[in-house]
Amino acid sequence: MAAAFGSCFGSCAPAIVGRAARASKNAKWGLLFTIVTPSASAAFRAIAVDCLCNRCPRGHTGFMALYLAFDVGGTKTAALVADENQVLARTTAGSIKTLRVPPEEAMANLQALLAALKAASGRTLHGNVACTCIGTSGISAPVVRDWLLSSFREVVGGETVLLGDEVIALDAAFQGARGVLAIAGTGSNMVGRARSGAMVHAGGWGPALSDEGSGHWIGTEALRACFRAIDAAKPSSADAVSPHGVPIPITREHLPSLLQRFLETLELRDLEDIIGAANSLTFHSAALVPATVAAARSGDALAGAVLQRAGEDAAALVAAVIRKVEALEAADRVPFRAPEVAFVGGILSHIAEVRDAMHRSLAAEFPGIVLQQSAVDPLEGALWHARGRPGTHGGAPLDAPALHRRV
């Protein structure tokens, strides 16, 4: 660190270097000496203060610690760099999650993120970062955990904290305090924390088991609603079945309007095409969410009912978390009040119909419950952890492998 300051002084203020060398072998104390020495000019004092506070005009690093926060998803990664007082830069790039991309691609994306943060902040990161907090799913998997730890140790240095993505989002809203977080994006998961710090979950079992209110759920249920409507429709003529007993194909114009939208979205021709696509292993039903929302907002009853039920089913999972919190707090001997609810994820952030339906359903069961007005930024929770706020991380002990890994 002293060497770094010597370089800074040499290029910014040679007079400071000489004075610092006479006052102390440690560049930090040389800076302080310059600031308080009556004979130092106001200009030199200003340069010394800027260097000490990490504001060197040439971009040299001062003594104020730097912190990195990462929110790692399957398709993209968001990151920021901050000091003790402010966020200095933010950026996004491709995923660095090795469950989703090859290690070589993950490293290239990580290097791109760090280069962008360095360029935007004007700070050298390697060797100057006190702590990095990374939030992602799947950190109990060695292929994810080990790669992240070794890679950040190599290219960043400093301490590294690994947390579940739900933990950094929860702490973006509540910073270690009591609360509930509803997550609904491509998938869904609900998590809460009691006064004791104990954490509870509901949902999040994957699309085949429990993903209520998610993009996958909405797309799948919208398709099912269309086919239920087809099954319930009365035949338009006696020719609905051929003389040979084979059903006559339903023409496109006789399909539910929502299903016609889906054909356009997927660039398919007819009913047989969408049946084949929807039953394939590679089908991503979340791709149908924008068309479902557009249909609902244009008055389509099928689409509107799907969004309504998405909010109600998400609320049922949130309510399950609240009841678990209530059970944990039963011994507190104070009247129970439902925790405040925060939310994150593309569905709850951008589809008011789902969010409002969830809130109405929760309010019917827990009168007066508070739903935060805007989505949380998970990076803020990661930054809170990186800066080392007191207490446990994510309400979990430091050795809880499913939520936290610290080195």
mmCIF file with all atom_site columns, C-alpha atoms in Angstrom, residues 57-140:
data_model
loop_
_atom_site.group_PDB
_atom_site.id
_atom_site.type_symbol
_atom_site.label_atom_id
_atom_site.label_alt_id
_atom_site.label_comp_id
_atom_site.label_asym_id
_atom_site.label_entity_id
_atom_site.label_seq_id
_atom_site.pdbx_PDB_ins_code
_atom_site.Cartn_x
_atom_site.Cartn_y
_atom_site.Cartn_z
_atom_site.occupancy
_atom_site.B_iso_or_equiv
_atom_site.pdbx_formal_charge
_atom_site.auth_seq_id
_atom_site.auth_comp_id
_atom_site.auth_asym_id
_atom_site.auth_atom_id
_atom_site.pdbx_PDB_model_num
ATOM 1  C CA . PRO A 1 57  ? -6.893  13.146  -9.909  1.00 0.00 ? 57  PRO A CA 1
ATOM 2  C CA . ARG A 1 58  ? -4.651  10.588  -11.624 1.00 0.00 ? 58  ARG A CA 1
ATOM 3  C CA . GLY A 1 59  ? -6.760  7.693   -10.396 1.00 0.00 ? 59  GLY A CA 1
ATOM 4  C CA . HIS A 1 60  ? -4.322  6.277   -7.875  1.00 0.00 ? 60  HIS A CA 1
ATOM 5  C CA . THR A 1 61  ? -5.845  4.348   -5.013  1.00 0.00 ? 61  THR A CA 1
ATOM 6  C CA . GLY A 1 62  ? -5.961  5.904   -1.589  1.00 0.00 ? 62  GLY A CA 1
ATOM 7  C CA . PHE A 1 63  ? -6.628  4.364   1.798   1.00 0.00 ? 63  PHE A CA 1
ATOM 8  C CA . MET A 1 64  ? -10.411 4.207   1.606   1.00 0.00 ? 64  MET A CA 1
ATOM 9  C CA . ALA A 1 65  ? -11.327 0.545   1.156   1.00 0.00 ? 65  ALA A CA 1
ATOM 10 C CA . LEU A 1 66  ? -13.119 -0.678  -1.940  1.00 0.00 ? 66  LEU A CA 1
ATOM 11 C CA . TYR A 1 67  ? -15.941 -3.220  -1.984  1.00 0.00 ? 67  TYR A CA 1
ATOM 12 C CA . LEU A 1 68  ? -17.401 -5.310  -4.800  1.00 0.00 ? 68  LEU A CA 1
ATOM 13 C CA . ALA A 1 69  ? -20.956 -6.658  -5.020  1.00 0.00 ? 69  ALA A CA 1
ATOM 14 C CA . PHE A 1 70  ? -22.103 -9.253  -7.563  1.00 0.00 ? 70  PHE A CA 1
ATOM 15 C CA . ASP A 1 71  ? -25.556 -10.592 -8.395  1.00 0.00 ? 71  ASP A CA 1
ATOM 16 C CA . VAL A 1 72  ? -24.922 -13.673 -10.533 1.00 0.00 ? 72  VAL A CA 1
ATOM 17 C CA . GLY A 1 73  ? -27.743 -15.088 -12.624 1.00 0.00 ? 73  GLY A CA 1
ATOM 18 C CA . GLY A 1 74  ? -27.947 -17.784 -15.237 1.00 0.00 ? 74  GLY A CA 1
ATOM 19 C CA . THR A 1 75  ? -27.928 -15.360 -18.175 1.00 0.00 ? 75  THR A CA 1
ATOM 20 C CA . LYS A 1 76  ? -26.375 -12.160 -16.827 1.00 0.00 ? 76  LYS A CA 1
ATOM 21 C CA . THR A 1 77  ? -24.323 -10.778 -13.959 1.00 0.00 ? 77  THR A CA 1
ATOM 22 C CA . ALA A 1 78  ? -24.757 -7.362  -12.340 1.00 0.00 ? 78  ALA A CA 1
ATOM 23 C CA . ALA A 1 79  ? -21.880 -5.836  -10.381 1.00 0.00 ? 79  ALA A CA 1
ATOM 24 C CA . LEU A 1 80  ? -20.844 -2.659  -8.619  1.00 0.00 ? 80  LEU A CA 1
ATOM 25 C CA . VAL A 1 81  ? -17.812 -1.180  -6.903  1.00 0.00 ? 81  VAL A CA 1
ATOM 26 C CA . ALA A 1 82  ? -18.134 1.122   -3.905  1.00 0.00 ? 82  ALA A CA 1
ATOM 27 C CA . ASP A 1 83  ? -16.098 2.672   -1.135  1.00 0.00 ? 83  ASP A CA 1
ATOM 28 C CA . GLU A 1 84  ? -17.286 3.215   2.423   1.00 0.00 ? 84  GLU A CA 1
ATOM 29 C CA . ASN A 1 85  ? -19.486 6.128   1.433   1.00 0.00 ? 85  ASN A CA 1
ATOM 30 C CA . GLN A 1 86  ? -20.831 5.707   -2.072  1.00 0.00 ? 86  GLN A CA 1
ATOM 31 C CA . VAL A 1 87  ? -21.274 3.493   -5.107  1.00 0.00 ? 87  VAL A CA 1
ATOM 32 C CA . LEU A 1 88  ? -18.605 4.379   -7.636  1.00 0.00 ? 88  LEU A CA 1
ATOM 33 C CA . ALA A 1 89  ? -19.703 2.371   -10.681 1.00 0.00 ? 89  ALA A CA 1
ATOM 34 C CA . ARG A 1 90  ? -22.151 -0.304  -11.863 1.00 0.00 ? 90  ARG A CA 1
ATOM 35 C CA . THR A 1 91  ? -22.113 -2.622  -14.843 1.00 0.00 ? 91  THR A CA 1
ATOM 36 C CA . THR A 1 92  ? -23.605 -5.807  -16.292 1.00 0.00 ? 92  THR A CA 1
ATOM 37 C CA . ALA A 1 93  ? -22.244 -8.611  -18.470 1.00 0.00 ? 93  ALA A CA 1
ATOM 38 C CA . GLY A 1 94  ? -22.902 -12.249 -19.228 1.00 0.00 ? 94  GLY A CA 1
ATOM 39 C CA . SER A 1 95  ? -23.188 -14.959 -16.613 1.00 0.00 ? 95  SER A CA 1
ATOM 40 C CA . ILE A 1 96  ? -20.203 -16.080 -14.541 1.00 0.00 ? 96  ILE A CA 1
ATOM 41 C CA . LYS A 1 97  ? -22.124 -19.084 -13.240 1.00 0.00 ? 97  LYS A CA 1
ATOM 42 C CA . THR A 1 98  ? -20.355 -22.242 -14.347 1.00 0.00 ? 98  THR A CA 1
ATOM 43 C CA . LEU A 1 99  ? -23.542 -24.287 -14.130 1.00 0.00 ? 99  LEU A CA 1
ATOM 44 C CA . ARG A 1 100 ? -24.780 -22.259 -17.099 1.00 0.00 ? 100 ARG A CA 1
ATOM 45 C CA . VAL A 1 101 ? -21.653 -21.295 -19.067 1.00 0.00 ? 101 VAL A CA 1
ATOM 46 C CA . PRO A 1 102 ? -18.218 -22.920 -19.605 1.00 0.00 ? 102 PRO A CA 1
ATOM 47 C CA . PRO A 1 103 ? -15.450 -21.788 -17.229 1.00 0.00 ? 103 PRO A CA 1
ATOM 48 C CA . GLU A 1 104 ? -13.635 -20.016 -20.065 1.00 0.00 ? 104 GLU A CA 1
ATOM 49 C CA . GLU A 1 105 ? -16.715 -17.966 -20.885 1.00 0.00 ? 105 GLU A CA 1
ATOM 50 C CA . ALA A 1 106 ? -17.343 -17.253 -17.202 1.00 0.00 ? 106 ALA A CA 1
ATOM 51 C CA . MET A 1 107 ? -13.792 -15.961 -16.771 1.00 0.00 ? 107 MET A CA 1
ATOM 52 C CA . ALA A 1 108 ? -14.066 -13.781 -19.877 1.00 0.00 ? 108 ALA A CA 1
ATOM 53 C CA . ASN A 1 109 ? -17.282 -12.294 -18.519 1.00 0.00 ? 109 ASN A CA 1
ATOM 54 C CA . LEU A 1 110 ? -15.708 -11.727 -15.104 1.00 0.00 ? 110 LEU A CA 1
ATOM 55 C CA . GLN A 1 111 ? -12.741 -9.955  -16.677 1.00 0.00 ? 111 GLN A CA 1
ATOM 56 C CA . ALA A 1 112 ? -15.126 -7.793  -18.697 1.00 0.00 ? 112 ALA A CA 1
ATOM 57 C CA . LEU A 1 113 ? -17.066 -6.854  -15.558 1.00 0.00 ? 113 LEU A CA 1
ATOM 58 C CA . LEU A 1 114 ? -13.921 -5.902  -13.654 1.00 0.00 ? 114 LEU A CA 1
ATOM 59 C CA . ALA A 1 115 ? -12.524 -3.926  -16.583 1.00 0.00 ? 115 ALA A CA 1
ATOM 60 C CA . ALA A 1 116 ? -15.773 -1.987  -16.916 1.00 0.00 ? 116 ALA A CA 1
ATOM 61 C CA . LEU A 1 117 ? -15.873 -1.221  -13.186 1.00 0.00 ? 117 LEU A CA 1
ATOM 62 C CA . LYS A 1 118 ? -12.258 -0.079  -13.227 1.00 0.00 ? 118 LYS A CA 1
ATOM 63 C CA . ALA A 1 119 ? -12.817 2.153   -16.247 1.00 0.00 ? 119 ALA A CA 1
ATOM 64 C CA . ALA A 1 120 ? -16.019 3.699   -14.880 1.00 0.00 ? 120 ALA A CA 1
ATOM 65 C CA . SER A 1 121 ? -14.707 4.251   -11.347 1.00 0.00 ? 121 SER A CA 1
ATOM 66 C CA . GLY A 1 122 ? -11.129 5.181   -12.199 1.00 0.00 ? 122 GLY A CA 1
ATOM 67 C CA . ARG A 1 123 ? -9.899  2.833   -9.459  1.00 0.00 ? 123 ARG A CA 1
ATOM 68 C CA . THR A 1 124 ? -7.484  -0.056  -9.580  1.00 0.00 ? 124 THR A CA 1
ATOM 69 C CA . LEU A 1 125 ? -9.322  -3.053  -8.147  1.00 0.00 ? 125 LEU A CA 1
ATOM 70 C CA . HIS A 1 126 ? -6.808  -5.875  -7.818  1.00 0.00 ? 126 HIS A CA 1
ATOM 71 C CA . GLY A 1 127 ? -5.153  -5.709  -4.432  1.00 0.00 ? 127 GLY A CA 1
ATOM 72 C CA . ASN A 1 128 ? -7.346  -2.828  -3.254  1.00 0.00 ? 128 ASN A CA 1
ATOM 73 C CA . VAL A 1 129 ? -10.671 -4.588  -2.636  1.00 0.00 ? 129 VAL A CA 1
ATOM 74 C CA . ALA A 1 130 ? -11.295 -5.305  1.034   1.00 0.00 ? 130 ALA A CA 1
ATOM 75 C CA . CYS A 1 131 ? -14.235 -7.634  0.459   1.00 0.00 ? 131 CYS A CA 1
ATOM 76 C CA . THR A 1 132 ? -16.375 -8.997  -2.384  1.00 0.00 ? 132 THR A CA 1
ATOM 77 C CA . CYS A 1 133 ? -19.875 -10.353 -1.802  1.00 0.00 ? 133 CYS A CA 1
ATOM 78 C CA . ILE A 1 134 ? -21.345 -12.630 -4.461  1.00 0.00 ? 134 ILE A CA 1
ATOM 79 C CA . GLY A 1 135 ? -24.993 -13.609 -4.472  1.00 0.00 ? 135 GLY A CA 1
ATOM 80 C CA . THR A 1 136 ? -26.110 -16.525 -6.621  1.00 0.00 ? 136 THR A CA 1
ATOM 81 C CA . SER A 1 137 ? -28.162 -19.681 -6.530  1.00 0.00 ? 137 SER A CA 1
ATOM 82 C CA . GLY A 1 138 ? -26.537 -23.097 -6.311  1.00 0.00 ? 138 GLY A CA 1
ATOM 83 C CA . ILE A 1 139 ? -23.575 -22.124 -4.129  1.00 0.00 ? 139 ILE A CA 1
ATOM 84 C CA . SER A 1 140 ? -23.693 -25.505 -2.401  1.00 0.00 ? 140 SER A CA 1
#
